[in-house]
Coordinates of C-alpha atoms in Angstrom, one line a residue:
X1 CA 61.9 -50.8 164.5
X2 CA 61.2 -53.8 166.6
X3 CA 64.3 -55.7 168.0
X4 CA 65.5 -58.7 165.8
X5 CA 64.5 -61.8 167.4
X6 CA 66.7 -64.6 168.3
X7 CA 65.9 -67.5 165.5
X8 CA 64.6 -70.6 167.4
X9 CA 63.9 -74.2 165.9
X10 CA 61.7 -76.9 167.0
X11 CA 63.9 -79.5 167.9
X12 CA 66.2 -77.1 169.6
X13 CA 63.5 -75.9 171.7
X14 CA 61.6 -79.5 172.6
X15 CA 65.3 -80.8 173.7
X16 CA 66.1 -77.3 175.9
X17 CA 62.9 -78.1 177.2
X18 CA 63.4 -81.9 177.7
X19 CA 66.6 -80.9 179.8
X20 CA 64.8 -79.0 182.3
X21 CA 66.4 -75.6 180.8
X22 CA 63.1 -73.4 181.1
X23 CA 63.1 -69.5 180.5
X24 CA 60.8 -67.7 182.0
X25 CA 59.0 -66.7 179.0
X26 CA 57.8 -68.3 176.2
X27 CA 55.9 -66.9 173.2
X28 CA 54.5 -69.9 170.8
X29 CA 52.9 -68.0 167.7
X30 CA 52.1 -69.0 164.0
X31 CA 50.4 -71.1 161.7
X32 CA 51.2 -74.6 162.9
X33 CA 49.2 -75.7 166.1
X34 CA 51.0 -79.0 166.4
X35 CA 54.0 -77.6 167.5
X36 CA 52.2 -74.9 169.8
X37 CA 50.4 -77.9 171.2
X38 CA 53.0 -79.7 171.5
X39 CA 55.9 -77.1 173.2
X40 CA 53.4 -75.6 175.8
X41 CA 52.5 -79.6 177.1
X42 CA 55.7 -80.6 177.4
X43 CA 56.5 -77.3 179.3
X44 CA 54.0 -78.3 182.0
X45 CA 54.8 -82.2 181.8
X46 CA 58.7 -81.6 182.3
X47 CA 58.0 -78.6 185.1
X48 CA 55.7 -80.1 187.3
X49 CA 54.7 -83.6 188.3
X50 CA 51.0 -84.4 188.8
X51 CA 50.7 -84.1 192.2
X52 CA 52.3 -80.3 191.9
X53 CA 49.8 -79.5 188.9
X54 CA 46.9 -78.5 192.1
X55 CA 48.8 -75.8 193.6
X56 CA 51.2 -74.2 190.4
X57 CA 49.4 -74.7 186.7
X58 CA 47.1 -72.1 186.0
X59 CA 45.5 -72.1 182.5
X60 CA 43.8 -69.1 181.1
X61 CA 41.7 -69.1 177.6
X62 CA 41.5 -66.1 175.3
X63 CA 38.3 -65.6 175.1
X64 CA 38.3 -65.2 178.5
X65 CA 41.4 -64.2 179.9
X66 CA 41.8 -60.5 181.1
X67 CA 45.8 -59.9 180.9
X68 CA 45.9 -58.2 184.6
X69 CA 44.7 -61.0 186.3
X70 CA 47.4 -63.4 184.0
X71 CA 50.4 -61.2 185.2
X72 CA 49.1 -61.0 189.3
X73 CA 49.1 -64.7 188.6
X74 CA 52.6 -65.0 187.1
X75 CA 53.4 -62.6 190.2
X76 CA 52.6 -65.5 193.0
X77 CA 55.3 -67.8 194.1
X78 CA 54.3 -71.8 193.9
X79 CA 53.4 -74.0 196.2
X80 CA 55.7 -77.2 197.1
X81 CA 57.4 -77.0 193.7
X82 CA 60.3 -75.1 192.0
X83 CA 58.1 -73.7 189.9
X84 CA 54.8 -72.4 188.9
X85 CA 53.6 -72.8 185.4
X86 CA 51.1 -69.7 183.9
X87 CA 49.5 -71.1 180.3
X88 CA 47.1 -68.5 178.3
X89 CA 45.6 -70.8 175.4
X90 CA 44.4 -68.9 172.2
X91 CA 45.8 -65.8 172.7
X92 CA 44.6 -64.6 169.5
X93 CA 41.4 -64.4 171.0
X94 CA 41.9 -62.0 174.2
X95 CA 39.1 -59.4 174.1
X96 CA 40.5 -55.5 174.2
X97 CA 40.1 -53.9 177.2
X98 CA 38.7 -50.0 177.1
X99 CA 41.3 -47.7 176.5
X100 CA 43.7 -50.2 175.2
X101 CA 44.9 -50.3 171.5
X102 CA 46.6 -54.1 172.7
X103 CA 45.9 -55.7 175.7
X104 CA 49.0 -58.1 175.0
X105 CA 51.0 -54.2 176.1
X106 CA 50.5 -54.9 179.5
X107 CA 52.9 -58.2 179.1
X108 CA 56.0 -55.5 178.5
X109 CA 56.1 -54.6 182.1
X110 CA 56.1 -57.9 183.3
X111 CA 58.8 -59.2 180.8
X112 CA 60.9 -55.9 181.8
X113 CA 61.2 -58.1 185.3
X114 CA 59.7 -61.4 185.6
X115 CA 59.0 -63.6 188.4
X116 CA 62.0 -66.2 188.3
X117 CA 60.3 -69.0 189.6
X118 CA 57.4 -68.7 187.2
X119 CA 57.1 -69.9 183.4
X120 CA 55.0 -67.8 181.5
X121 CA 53.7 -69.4 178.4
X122 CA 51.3 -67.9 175.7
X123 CA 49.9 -69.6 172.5
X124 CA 49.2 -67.1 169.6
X125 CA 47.8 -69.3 167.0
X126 CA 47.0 -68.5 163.3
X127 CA 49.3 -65.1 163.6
X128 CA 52.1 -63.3 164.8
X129 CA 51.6 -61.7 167.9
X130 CA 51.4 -58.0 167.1
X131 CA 52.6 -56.5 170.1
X132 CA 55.9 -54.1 169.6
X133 CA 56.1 -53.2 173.3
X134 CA 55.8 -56.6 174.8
X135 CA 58.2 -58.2 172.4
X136 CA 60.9 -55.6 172.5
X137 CA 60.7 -55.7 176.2
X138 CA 61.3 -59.9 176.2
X139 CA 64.3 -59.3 173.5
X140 CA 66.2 -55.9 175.6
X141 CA 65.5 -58.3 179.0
X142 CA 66.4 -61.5 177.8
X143 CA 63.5 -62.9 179.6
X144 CA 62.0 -65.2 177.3
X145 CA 61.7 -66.9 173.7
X146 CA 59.7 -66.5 171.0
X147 CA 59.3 -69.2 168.8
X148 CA 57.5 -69.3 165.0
X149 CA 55.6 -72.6 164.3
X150 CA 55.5 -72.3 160.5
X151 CA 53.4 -74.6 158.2
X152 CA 55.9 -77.1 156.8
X153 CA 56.4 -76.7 152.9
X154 CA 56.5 -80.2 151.0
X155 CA 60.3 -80.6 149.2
X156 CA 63.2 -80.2 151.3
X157 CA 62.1 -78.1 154.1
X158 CA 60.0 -81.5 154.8
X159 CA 63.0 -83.7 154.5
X160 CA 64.7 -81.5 156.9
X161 CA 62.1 -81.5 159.3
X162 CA 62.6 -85.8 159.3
X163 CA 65.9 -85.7 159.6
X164 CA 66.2 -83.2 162.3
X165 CA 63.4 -84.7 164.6
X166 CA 65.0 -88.0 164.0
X167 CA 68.4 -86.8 165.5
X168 CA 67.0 -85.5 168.4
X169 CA 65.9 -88.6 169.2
X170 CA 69.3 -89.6 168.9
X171 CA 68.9 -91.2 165.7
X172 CA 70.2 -91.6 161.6
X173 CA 67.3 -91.8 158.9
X174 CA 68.7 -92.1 155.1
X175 CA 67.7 -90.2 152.4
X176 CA 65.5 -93.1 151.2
X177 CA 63.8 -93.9 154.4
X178 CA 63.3 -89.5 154.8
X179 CA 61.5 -89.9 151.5
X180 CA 59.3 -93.1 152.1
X181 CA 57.5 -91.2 155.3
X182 CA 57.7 -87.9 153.3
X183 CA 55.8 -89.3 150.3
X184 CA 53.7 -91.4 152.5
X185 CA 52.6 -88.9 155.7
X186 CA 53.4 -85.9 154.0
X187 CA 53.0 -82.4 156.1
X188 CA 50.8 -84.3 159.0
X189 CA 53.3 -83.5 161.5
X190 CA 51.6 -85.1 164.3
X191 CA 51.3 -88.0 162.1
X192 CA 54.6 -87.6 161.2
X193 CA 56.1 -87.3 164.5
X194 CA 54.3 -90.0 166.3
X195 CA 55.5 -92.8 163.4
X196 CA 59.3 -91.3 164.1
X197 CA 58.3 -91.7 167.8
X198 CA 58.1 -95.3 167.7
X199 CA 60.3 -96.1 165.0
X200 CA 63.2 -94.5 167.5
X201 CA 61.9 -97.1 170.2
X202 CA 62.2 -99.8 167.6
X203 CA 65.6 -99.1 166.6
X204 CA 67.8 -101.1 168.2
X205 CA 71.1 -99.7 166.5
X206 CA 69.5 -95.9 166.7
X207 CA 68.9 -96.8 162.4
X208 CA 65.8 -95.7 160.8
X209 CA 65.7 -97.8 158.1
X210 CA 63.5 -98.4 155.0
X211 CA 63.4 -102.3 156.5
X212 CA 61.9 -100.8 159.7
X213 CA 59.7 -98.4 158.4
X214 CA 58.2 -101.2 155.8
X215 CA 57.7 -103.6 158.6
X216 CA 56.2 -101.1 161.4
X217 CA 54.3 -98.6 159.0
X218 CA 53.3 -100.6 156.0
X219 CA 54.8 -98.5 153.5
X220 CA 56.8 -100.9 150.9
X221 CA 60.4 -100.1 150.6
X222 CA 60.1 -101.6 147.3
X223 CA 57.4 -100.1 145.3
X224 CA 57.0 -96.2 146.3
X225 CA 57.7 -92.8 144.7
X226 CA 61.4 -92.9 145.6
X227 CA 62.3 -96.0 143.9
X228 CA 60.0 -94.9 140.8
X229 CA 62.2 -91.9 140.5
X230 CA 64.9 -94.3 140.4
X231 CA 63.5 -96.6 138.9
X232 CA 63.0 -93.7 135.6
X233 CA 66.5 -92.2 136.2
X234 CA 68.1 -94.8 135.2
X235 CA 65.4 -96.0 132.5
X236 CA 64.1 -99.5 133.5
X237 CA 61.2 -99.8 132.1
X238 CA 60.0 -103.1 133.6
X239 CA 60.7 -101.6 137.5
X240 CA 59.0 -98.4 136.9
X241 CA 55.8 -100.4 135.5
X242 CA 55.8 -102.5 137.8
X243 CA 56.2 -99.8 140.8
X244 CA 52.8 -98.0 139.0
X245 CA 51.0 -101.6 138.8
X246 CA 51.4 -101.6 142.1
X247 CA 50.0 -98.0 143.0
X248 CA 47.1 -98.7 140.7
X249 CA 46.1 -101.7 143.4
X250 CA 46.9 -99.7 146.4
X251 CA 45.3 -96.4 145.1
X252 CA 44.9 -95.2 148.7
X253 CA 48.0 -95.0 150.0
X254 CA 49.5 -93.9 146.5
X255 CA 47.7 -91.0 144.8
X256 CA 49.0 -90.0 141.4
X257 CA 49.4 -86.4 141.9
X258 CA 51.7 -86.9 144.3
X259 CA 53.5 -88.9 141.9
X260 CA 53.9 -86.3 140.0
X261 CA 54.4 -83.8 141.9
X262 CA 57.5 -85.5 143.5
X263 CA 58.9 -86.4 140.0
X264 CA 58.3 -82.7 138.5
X265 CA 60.9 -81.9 141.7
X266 CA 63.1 -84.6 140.4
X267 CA 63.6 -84.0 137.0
X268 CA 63.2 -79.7 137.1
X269 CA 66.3 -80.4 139.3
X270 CA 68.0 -83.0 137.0
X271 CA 67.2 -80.0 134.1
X272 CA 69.1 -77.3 136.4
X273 CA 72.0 -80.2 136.9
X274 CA 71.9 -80.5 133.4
X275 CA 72.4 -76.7 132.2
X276 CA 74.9 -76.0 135.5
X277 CA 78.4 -75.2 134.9
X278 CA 79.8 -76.5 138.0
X279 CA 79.1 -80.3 137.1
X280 CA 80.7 -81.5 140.6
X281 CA 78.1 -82.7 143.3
X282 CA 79.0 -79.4 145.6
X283 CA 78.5 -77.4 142.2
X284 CA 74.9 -79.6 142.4
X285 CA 74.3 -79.1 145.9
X286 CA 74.6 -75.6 145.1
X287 CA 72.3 -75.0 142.3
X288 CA 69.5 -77.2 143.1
X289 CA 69.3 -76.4 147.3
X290 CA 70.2 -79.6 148.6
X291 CA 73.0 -80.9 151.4
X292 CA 73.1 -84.1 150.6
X293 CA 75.8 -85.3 147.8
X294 CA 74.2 -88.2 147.4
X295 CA 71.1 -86.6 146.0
X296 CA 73.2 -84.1 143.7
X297 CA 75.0 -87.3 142.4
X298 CA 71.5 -89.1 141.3
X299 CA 70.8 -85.4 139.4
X300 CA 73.9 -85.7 137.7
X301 CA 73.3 -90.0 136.7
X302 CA 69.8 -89.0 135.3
X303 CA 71.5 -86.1 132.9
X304 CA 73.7 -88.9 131.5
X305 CA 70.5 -90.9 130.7
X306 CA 68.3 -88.1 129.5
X307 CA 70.1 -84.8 127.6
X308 CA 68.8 -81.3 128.1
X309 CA 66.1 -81.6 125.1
X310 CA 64.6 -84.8 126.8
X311 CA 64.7 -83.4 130.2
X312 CA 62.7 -80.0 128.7
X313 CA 59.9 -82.6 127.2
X314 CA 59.6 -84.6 130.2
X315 CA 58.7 -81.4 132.4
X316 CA 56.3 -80.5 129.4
X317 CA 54.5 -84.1 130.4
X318 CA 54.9 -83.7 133.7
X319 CA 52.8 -80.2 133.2
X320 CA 50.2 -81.5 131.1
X321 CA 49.8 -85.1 133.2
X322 CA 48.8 -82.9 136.3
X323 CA 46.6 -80.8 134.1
X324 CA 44.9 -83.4 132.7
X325 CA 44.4 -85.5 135.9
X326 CA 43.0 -82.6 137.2
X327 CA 40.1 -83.4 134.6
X328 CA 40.9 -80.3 131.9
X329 CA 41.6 -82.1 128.1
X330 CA 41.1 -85.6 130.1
X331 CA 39.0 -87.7 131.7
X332 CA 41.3 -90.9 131.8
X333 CA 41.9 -92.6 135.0
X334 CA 44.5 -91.2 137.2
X335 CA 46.5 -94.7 137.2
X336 CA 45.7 -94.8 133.1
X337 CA 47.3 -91.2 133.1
X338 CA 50.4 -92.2 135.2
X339 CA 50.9 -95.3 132.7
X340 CA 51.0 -93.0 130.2
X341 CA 53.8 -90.4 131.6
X342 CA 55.6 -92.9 132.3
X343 CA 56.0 -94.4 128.7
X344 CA 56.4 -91.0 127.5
X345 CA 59.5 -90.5 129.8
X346 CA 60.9 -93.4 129.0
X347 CA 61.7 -92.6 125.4
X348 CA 62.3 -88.5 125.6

């Protein structure tokens, strides 16, 4: 059995890296390329200046690289700088050798005892890197890191994602401003990251606010899928109309399935509020996965408005709205179709 690796997140990473605190090893594999992008550039920006990149940044390619010729580079000491910086770029792609099952082995010699004054970095896209020697080596010698870039899942692992990038650039998002750039951007992280980028420079009291996002991103604090949700919680009719109006005029940057899709979350976990027998918000916390009290509390407003029996029929027209926007039983416009889940939730 391989060793258990040492759980590493994003954040955590970019700020060790920020800080100058480099190990001499680090494995970047998954799904994600942003974030593999991303880690193994700011590796070389923090480690060496421009001037230093000549002499100490060596860059192999997959496709290309032969893994011998990678570690006798690792092995050389640098050049007028504290370190020298070894990148191999689409791993995934290194060719096998003759008489090698994985030519990705050969790393668990050089992870047994690695030169100090080198970084090694390699970028295994798509996958995992499959190699039980090399990684059991880098875990027994403490040599390095392996980090997972996962896809990021709409929902709250998407939230999360805001609200932990947003503290370590030192700042506070609310739960309304996390969902305004989480409806609006969605799971583009380098999107994402780049609007949090410069909202953090524009925030003068370290507050990410829905004010600040509206006026810097042109996404309206007033009419979006948050204050929709809110806007049917509580049952006023004349906001939530309004709120669609406005969608149906601005059809680009407001899709109906996502809509949907974000009030299907709201009210399944509004039904689970509903049938919970812990009613208090750390009893709702609980039940429907979220940390924020706040959010439980709304759950447990919108079960005083709508009883079980509505909240059953509302996910029944939440069901058959995205099936029938999706052209089966239907060919009404999307906006015509939102109109009409709306009314129908209204009087459940």
């Amino acid at each position: 059995m391989a060793a258990k690796r040492e759980t590493v997140t994003f954040t955590a990473l970019n700020k060790e890296i920020k800080d100058g605190k480099f190990k001499n090893i680090y494995v970047l594999q998954g799904e994600e390329p942003y974030y593999i992008d991303r880690l193994q550039q700011l590796i070389i920006d923090t480690a060496l200046t421009e001037d230093q990149r000549d002499f100490n940044l060596s860059l192999f390619y997959g496709n290309t690289a032969n893994v011998r010729e990678v570690i006798s580079e690792c092995c050389q000491y640098p050049a007028f700088s504290q370190y020298k910086v070894v990148v191999v770029r689409e791993a995934q792609l290194i060719p096998k050798q003759p008489g090698h099952k994985n030519d990705l082995d050969l790393f668990a010699s050089y992870a047994e005892k690695p030169q100090p004054s080198t970084i090694l970095v390699i970028c295994h896209k798509e996958t995992t890197l499959k190699s039980k020697p090399f990684l059991d080596a880098l875990k027994a010698n403490k040599s390095g890191v392996v980090f997972d870039s996962n896809k990021v899942r709409e929902g709250r692992d998407l939230n999360a994602l805001i609200v932990n990038y947003a503290l370590s650039l030192d700042c506070n998002i609310d739960f309304k401003a996390t969902s305004m750039l989480a409806d609006h951007i969605g799971t583009d992280i380098a999107r994402l990251f780049s609007e949090l980028d410069k909202l953090a420079m524009l925030a003068d009291d370290k507050n990410i606010t829905p004010q600040l996002i509206e006026m810097n991103i042109g996404i309206s604090k007033d009419f979006n899928n948050f204050e929709l949700e809110d806007a049917l919680a509580r049952r006023d009719a004349a906001k939530a109309f309004r709120i669609v109006d406005y969608f149906e005029h601005n059809p680009k940057n407001n899709p109906s399935m996502i809509s949907v899709a974000m009030l299907f979350s709201f009210f399944s976990s509004a039904l689970l509020a509903a049938t919970a027998r812990d009613k208090s918000p750390e009893g709702i916390m609980a039940v429907v996965g979220t940390r924020s009290s706040w959010r439980a509390r709304k759950f447990l407003e919108a079960t005083r408005v709508y009883n079980t029996r509505a909240l059953v029929n509302i996910i029944g027209y939440l069901r058959e709205c995205d099936t029938r926007s999706k052209g089966i039983g239907s060919r009404q416009d999307q906006y015509a179709l939102l109109k009409e889940l709306v009314y129908k939730i209204l009087h459940a």
